[in-house]
Coordinates of C-alpha atoms in Angstrom, one line a residue:
M1360 CA 30.2 29.1 16.3
E1361 CA 28.8 30.3 13.4
M1362 CA 31.8 28.8 11.6
F1363 CA 31.5 24.9 13.6
I1364 CA 27.3 25.3 12.6
C1365 CA 28.6 25.5 9.1
V1366 CA 31.3 23.2 9.1
L1367 CA 28.6 20.3 10.6
F1368 CA 25.9 20.7 8.2
F1369 CA 28.4 20.2 5.4
L1370 CA 29.6 17.4 7.0
A1371 CA 26.3 16.2 7.2
I1372 CA 24.9 16.8 3.3
F1373 CA 28.1 14.9 2.6
Y1374 CA 27.6 11.9 4.6
L1375 CA 24.2 11.7 3.2
W1376 CA 25.7 12.2 0.0
W1377 CA 28.4 9.7 0.5
R1378 CA 25.9 7.1 1.9
W1379 CA 23.0 8.0 -0.9
R1380 CA 26.5 6.9 -3.4
A1381 CA 27.3 3.5 -1.0
Q1382 CA 23.9 2.5 -1.6
D1383 CA 23.3 3.5 -5.1
G1384 CA 26.6 1.4 -6.4
Q1385 CA 24.7 -2.2 -4.5
K1386 CA 24.4 -4.0 -7.4
I1387 CA 22.1 -8.0 -7.6
Q1388 CA 24.3 -10.5 -7.8
D1389 CA 24.5 -14.2 -10.2
L1390 CA 22.6 -12.6 -13.4
S1391 CA 22.9 -15.5 -15.0
H1392 CA 19.5 -17.7 -13.6
K1393 CA 17.2 -14.2 -13.9
Y1394 CA 15.1 -13.7 -17.2
V1395 CA 14.9 -10.5 -18.6
F1396 CA 11.9 -9.7 -21.1
I1397 CA 11.7 -6.6 -23.9
T1398 CA 9.9 -5.5 -25.9
G1399 CA 10.5 -3.1 -29.0
C1400 CA 13.8 -4.6 -29.8
D1401 CA 14.0 -4.7 -33.5
S1402 CA 16.3 -1.4 -33.7
G1403 CA 17.3 1.2 -31.5
F1404 CA 17.2 1.5 -27.1
G1405 CA 15.8 -2.0 -27.0
N1406 CA 18.5 -3.6 -29.2
L1407 CA 21.3 -2.1 -27.6
A1408 CA 19.8 -3.1 -24.8
A1409 CA 19.0 -6.8 -25.5
R1410 CA 22.9 -6.7 -27.3
T1411 CA 23.9 -5.0 -23.6
F1412 CA 22.5 -7.5 -21.2
D1413 CA 22.7 -10.9 -23.0
E1414 CA 26.7 -9.8 -23.6
K1415 CA 25.9 -9.6 -19.3
G1416 CA 24.4 -13.1 -18.9
F1417 CA 21.0 -12.5 -18.3
R1418 CA 18.6 -14.9 -19.4
V1419 CA 17.1 -12.2 -22.3
L1420 CA 14.2 -12.7 -24.3
A1421 CA 13.8 -10.4 -27.0
S1422 CA 10.4 -9.3 -29.1
C1423 CA 10.7 -7.9 -32.0
L1424 CA 8.3 -6.8 -35.0
T1425 CA 9.8 -7.9 -37.2
E1426 CA 10.9 -11.2 -38.3
A1427 CA 14.1 -9.1 -40.2
G1428 CA 15.1 -7.7 -36.5
A1429 CA 14.4 -10.5 -34.5
L1430 CA 17.3 -12.4 -37.0
D1431 CA 19.6 -9.2 -37.2
L1432 CA 19.0 -10.0 -33.3
K1433 CA 20.0 -13.1 -33.1
E1434 CA 23.2 -13.1 -35.8
A1435 CA 24.7 -10.1 -32.9
T1436 CA 23.9 -12.2 -29.5
S1437 CA 24.8 -15.6 -27.9
E1438 CA 22.8 -18.7 -28.6
Q1439 CA 21.2 -18.2 -25.0
L1440 CA 19.4 -14.5 -25.7
Q1441 CA 15.7 -15.6 -27.7
T1442 CA 13.4 -13.8 -29.7
V1443 CA 10.1 -14.0 -30.4
L1444 CA 7.8 -12.0 -32.5
L1445 CA 5.3 -9.4 -31.1
D1446 CA 3.0 -6.6 -32.5
V1447 CA 2.0 -5.2 -28.9
T1448 CA -1.3 -4.0 -29.7
N1449 CA -2.4 -7.2 -30.8
P1450 CA -4.3 -9.0 -27.6
D1451 CA -4.3 -12.0 -29.1
N1452 CA -0.1 -11.6 -29.5
V1453 CA 0.2 -10.9 -26.1
R1454 CA -1.7 -13.5 -24.8
K1455 CA 0.2 -16.1 -26.2
V1456 CA 3.4 -14.6 -25.8
A1457 CA 2.8 -14.6 -22.3
E1458 CA 2.1 -18.2 -22.0
W1459 CA 5.3 -18.5 -24.1
I1460 CA 7.5 -16.4 -21.6
K1461 CA 5.8 -18.5 -18.7
A1462 CA 6.9 -22.0 -20.0
E1463 CA 9.8 -20.6 -20.6
V1464 CA 10.8 -18.8 -17.2
G1465 CA 9.2 -22.3 -15.1
S1466 CA 9.4 -21.5 -11.2
A1467 CA 12.0 -18.9 -11.7
G1468 CA 9.9 -16.1 -12.3
L1469 CA 10.1 -13.3 -14.6
W1470 CA 12.8 -11.0 -12.8
G1471 CA 12.7 -8.0 -15.2
L1472 CA 10.2 -6.7 -17.7
I1473 CA 11.4 -3.8 -19.8
N1474 CA 8.5 -1.9 -22.1
N1475 CA 10.9 -0.7 -24.1
A1476 CA 8.0 -0.7 -27.3
G1477 CA 7.0 3.0 -29.1
I1478 CA 5.7 4.7 -32.1
M1479 CA 6.8 8.6 -32.8
G1480 CA 2.9 8.5 -34.7
P1481 CA 2.6 11.9 -36.8
S1482 CA 3.3 14.9 -35.5
A1483 CA 2.4 18.5 -36.2
P1484 CA -0.6 20.9 -35.1
T1485 CA -3.2 19.2 -33.5
D1486 CA -6.1 20.8 -35.7
W1487 CA -4.6 18.9 -38.3
L1488 CA -5.1 15.9 -36.6
T1489 CA -7.9 13.1 -36.9
I1490 CA -8.6 11.2 -34.1
E1491 CA -7.0 7.8 -36.3
H1492 CA -3.6 10.0 -35.8
F1493 CA -3.7 9.5 -32.1
R1494 CA -4.6 6.3 -31.7
A1495 CA -2.1 4.5 -33.7
P1496 CA 0.5 5.9 -30.7
I1497 CA -2.1 5.5 -28.1
E1498 CA -2.4 1.8 -28.5
V1499 CA 1.0 1.2 -29.3
N1500 CA 3.1 3.2 -26.9
L1501 CA -0.1 3.4 -23.4
I1502 CA -2.0 0.5 -24.2
G1503 CA 0.3 -1.9 -25.4
L1504 CA 3.2 -1.5 -22.4
I1505 CA -0.2 -2.0 -19.8
N1506 CA -2.3 -5.3 -22.0
V1507 CA 2.0 -6.6 -21.3
T1508 CA 2.3 -5.2 -18.3
L1509 CA -0.9 -7.0 -16.9
H1510 CA 0.1 -10.2 -18.6
L1511 CA 3.2 -10.5 -17.3
L1512 CA 2.9 -9.0 -13.9
P1513 CA 2.5 -12.4 -12.0
L1514 CA 5.5 -13.7 -13.3
V1515 CA 7.1 -10.4 -12.2
K1516 CA 5.4 -11.5 -8.7
M1517 CA 7.0 -14.0 -8.6
A1518 CA 10.7 -13.5 -8.3
R1519 CA 10.4 -10.5 -6.8
G1520 CA 12.4 -8.4 -9.9
R1521 CA 11.8 -5.1 -11.7
L1522 CA 9.5 -3.2 -14.4
V1523 CA 10.8 -0.7 -16.3
N1524 CA 8.9 1.1 -18.8
I1525 CA 10.4 3.3 -21.1
S1526 CA 9.2 7.2 -21.5
S1527 CA 10.0 10.3 -22.8
T1528 CA 11.1 14.2 -22.1
G1529 CA 7.7 14.3 -24.0
G1530 CA 5.7 12.7 -20.9
R1531 CA 6.8 15.0 -18.2
L1532 CA 6.9 18.4 -21.2
A1533 CA 4.2 18.5 -24.2
V1534 CA 5.9 20.0 -26.5
W1535 CA 4.4 19.1 -30.1
G1536 CA 1.1 18.1 -31.3
G1537 CA 0.2 14.3 -32.0
G1538 CA -0.6 10.8 -29.9
Y1539 CA 3.1 10.8 -28.9
C1540 CA 3.0 13.1 -25.9
P1541 CA -0.9 11.9 -24.5
S1542 CA 0.8 8.5 -24.8
K1543 CA 3.6 9.1 -23.1
F1544 CA 2.1 11.6 -19.8
G1545 CA -0.2 8.4 -20.4
V1546 CA 3.0 6.3 -18.9
E1547 CA 4.3 8.6 -16.4
G1548 CA 0.4 7.8 -14.8
F1549 CA 0.4 4.2 -15.0
N1550 CA 3.8 3.9 -14.0
D1551 CA 2.8 5.9 -11.0
S1552 CA 0.1 4.3 -9.0
L1553 CA 1.9 0.5 -10.2
R1554 CA 4.6 1.3 -8.9
R1555 CA 2.6 1.9 -5.9
D1556 CA 0.5 -1.4 -6.1
M1557 CA 3.7 -3.5 -6.1
K1558 CA 5.3 -2.3 -3.3
A1559 CA 3.8 -4.2 -1.3
F1560 CA 5.0 -7.6 -2.6
G1561 CA 8.5 -6.0 -3.1
V1562 CA 8.6 -5.2 -7.4
K1563 CA 11.1 -2.2 -7.6
V1564 CA 9.8 -0.3 -10.9
S1565 CA 11.3 2.7 -12.6
C1566 CA 10.7 4.8 -15.0
I1567 CA 13.1 5.5 -17.8
E1568 CA 12.2 9.5 -19.3
P1569 CA 15.1 10.1 -22.3
G1570 CA 15.6 13.0 -23.9
L1571 CA 15.7 13.2 -27.9
F1572 CA 18.3 10.8 -29.0
K1573 CA 18.8 9.8 -32.6
T1574 CA 16.9 6.7 -33.1
G1575 CA 13.8 5.8 -35.8
L1576 CA 11.3 8.0 -33.7
S1577 CA 13.4 10.6 -34.8
N1578 CA 14.0 10.7 -38.8
R1579 CA 13.4 13.4 -39.4
K1580 CA 12.6 12.8 -43.3
K1581 CA 9.8 11.2 -42.1
I1582 CA 8.2 13.2 -40.2
I1583 CA 8.0 15.9 -43.0
Q1584 CA 6.9 13.2 -45.3
E1585 CA 3.8 12.3 -42.4
R1586 CA 3.4 16.3 -42.8
E1587 CA 3.6 16.9 -46.3
T1588 CA 1.0 13.9 -46.7
I1589 CA -1.9 15.3 -44.3
W1590 CA -1.3 18.9 -45.7
K1591 CA -2.6 17.6 -48.4
Q1592 CA -6.1 16.3 -46.8
L1593 CA -6.6 19.5 -45.1
P1594 CA -9.5 22.2 -45.6
P1595 CA -8.3 25.1 -47.6
A1596 CA -8.9 27.7 -44.7
I1597 CA -6.4 25.5 -42.3
R1598 CA -4.2 25.9 -44.9
K1599 CA -4.6 29.7 -45.4
Q1600 CA -3.8 29.8 -41.5
Y1601 CA -0.5 28.9 -41.7
G1602 CA 0.9 29.6 -45.3
E1603 CA 1.9 27.7 -48.0
G1604 CA 6.5 26.2 -47.0
Y1605 CA 5.3 26.3 -43.4
I1606 CA 6.2 22.9 -43.4
Q1607 CA 9.4 23.9 -44.5
K1608 CA 10.1 26.5 -42.2
D1609 CA 8.9 24.3 -39.4
A1610 CA 11.2 21.9 -40.0
A1611 CA 14.3 24.6 -40.3
K1612 CA 13.5 25.3 -36.9
K1613 CA 13.4 22.1 -35.4
E1614 CA 16.6 20.9 -37.3
K1615 CA 18.5 23.5 -35.7
L1616 CA 17.1 22.5 -31.8
T1617 CA 17.7 19.1 -32.9
Q1618 CA 21.7 20.0 -33.9
I1619 CA 22.1 21.1 -30.4
F1620 CA 20.4 19.3 -27.8
Q1621 CA 20.6 15.4 -29.9
N1622 CA 21.7 12.4 -28.4
T1623 CA 23.9 10.0 -30.1
D1624 CA 25.3 7.6 -27.4
L1625 CA 22.0 5.5 -26.4
S1626 CA 24.0 3.2 -24.0
L1627 CA 22.7 6.8 -22.2
A1628 CA 20.1 4.9 -22.2
V1629 CA 20.5 1.3 -21.4
K1630 CA 22.9 2.4 -18.4
C1631 CA 19.4 3.3 -16.5
M1632 CA 17.8 0.4 -18.1
E1633 CA 20.8 -1.7 -16.4
H1634 CA 21.1 0.3 -12.7
A1635 CA 17.3 -0.3 -12.6
L1636 CA 17.2 -4.5 -12.8
T1637 CA 20.3 -4.0 -11.0
S1638 CA 20.7 -2.2 -8.7
I1639 CA 19.6 -3.1 -5.0
H1640 CA 18.3 0.6 -4.9
P1641 CA 17.2 0.7 -8.3
H1642 CA 15.5 4.9 -8.9
S1643 CA 11.2 5.6 -9.7
R1644 CA 12.7 7.5 -12.2
Y1645 CA 16.0 8.6 -14.3
T1646 CA 17.0 11.0 -17.1
A1647 CA 18.7 10.0 -20.1
G1648 CA 20.8 12.4 -22.4
W1649 CA 21.9 15.8 -21.4
D1650 CA 18.7 17.7 -22.8
A1651 CA 16.4 16.2 -20.9
K1652 CA 18.8 16.6 -18.0
V1653 CA 20.0 20.6 -18.0
L1654 CA 16.3 21.0 -20.3
W1655 CA 13.4 19.3 -20.7
I1656 CA 12.7 17.7 -17.5
P1657 CA 13.8 21.4 -15.1
L1658 CA 11.3 22.9 -17.6
S1659 CA 8.8 20.7 -17.1
N1660 CA 8.8 21.7 -13.2
M1661 CA 8.4 25.2 -13.5
P1662 CA 5.6 27.4 -13.8
T1663 CA 3.3 27.0 -17.2
A1664 CA 3.6 30.4 -17.7
I1665 CA 7.5 30.0 -18.3
Q1666 CA 6.8 27.2 -20.2
D1667 CA 4.9 28.4 -22.5
F1668 CA 7.3 31.7 -23.3
I1669 CA 9.8 29.1 -23.7
L1670 CA 8.6 26.6 -26.1
L1671 CA 6.1 29.3 -28.0
R1672 CA 9.9 30.7 -29.2
N1673 CA 10.1 27.9 -30.9
K1674 CA 7.1 27.8 -32.7
T1675 CA 6.5 29.2 -36.7
E1676 CA 4.5 32.1 -37.2
L1677 CA 1.0 31.0 -39.6
A1678 CA 0.5 33.3 -42.4
D1679 CA -2.7 34.4 -41.7
P1680 CA -4.0 32.7 -38.4
T1681 CA -7.8 35.2 -39.7
A1682 CA -8.1 33.7 -42.4
G1683 CA -11.3 31.1 -42.8

């Protein structure tokens, strides 16, 4: 009897798994009449997403921060893809781009909005930083994302479409100081409230949480240069606490982790975007990158004491915390 119950249990689990897989694979049809707007297409995830969705037949509207980025993207894609210059921190620019998109999509509405534009900003110990160091990434990654969404929300509701917000594992687990992680925690909160608000309108909202990828945001040389610039402006007491050579020691530790965990295949994140746009049953959250799946997301769900124990083991030791 016990064996029979065990068999029934495993059959039920298998059936539920099979049904979930079947639903997960159901796709929408006729992409050629669906408009998708993607921010931050100069490079990285946004650039690859624009090229990928253009190849698949979407009517891609891609925003770039620079003219050079827009020109390079146009040269690599079909005539159907359109580019527009957008600084998400400029309210007037956002308003004008929203008006342009409204004229382009017409009565079809906007099927997909992918909020991808983002910056890292300086990452350093919190007591090295000023409020301005926090302001830039929060303005781009969070306030800019919210403003773009608010301007385009009526068009997405018209199409009963999809909203895809690019967050980060840094929005689940703050592993370094600076404005990046707070901005991504904000994206997570905005995404959750937006998902619930839009459910009644038939709009599906998804959040993508990439791990560590080799993009412009993870440029170690730039990160070290930013820290060195900040270091030179620190009060003598703080420099004594951390000690000369702290930046180099910390960089060496981080480089070892980067070599272990960094993902180089950007398509892992773009495939998540594609599923969120084309699946009849998109996920609320996607995790991109093996490091995110096996380390950062599981760790984010663990007790704080365990998180601190693991993350503090990677901290560089201070020269003299009592110096002052």
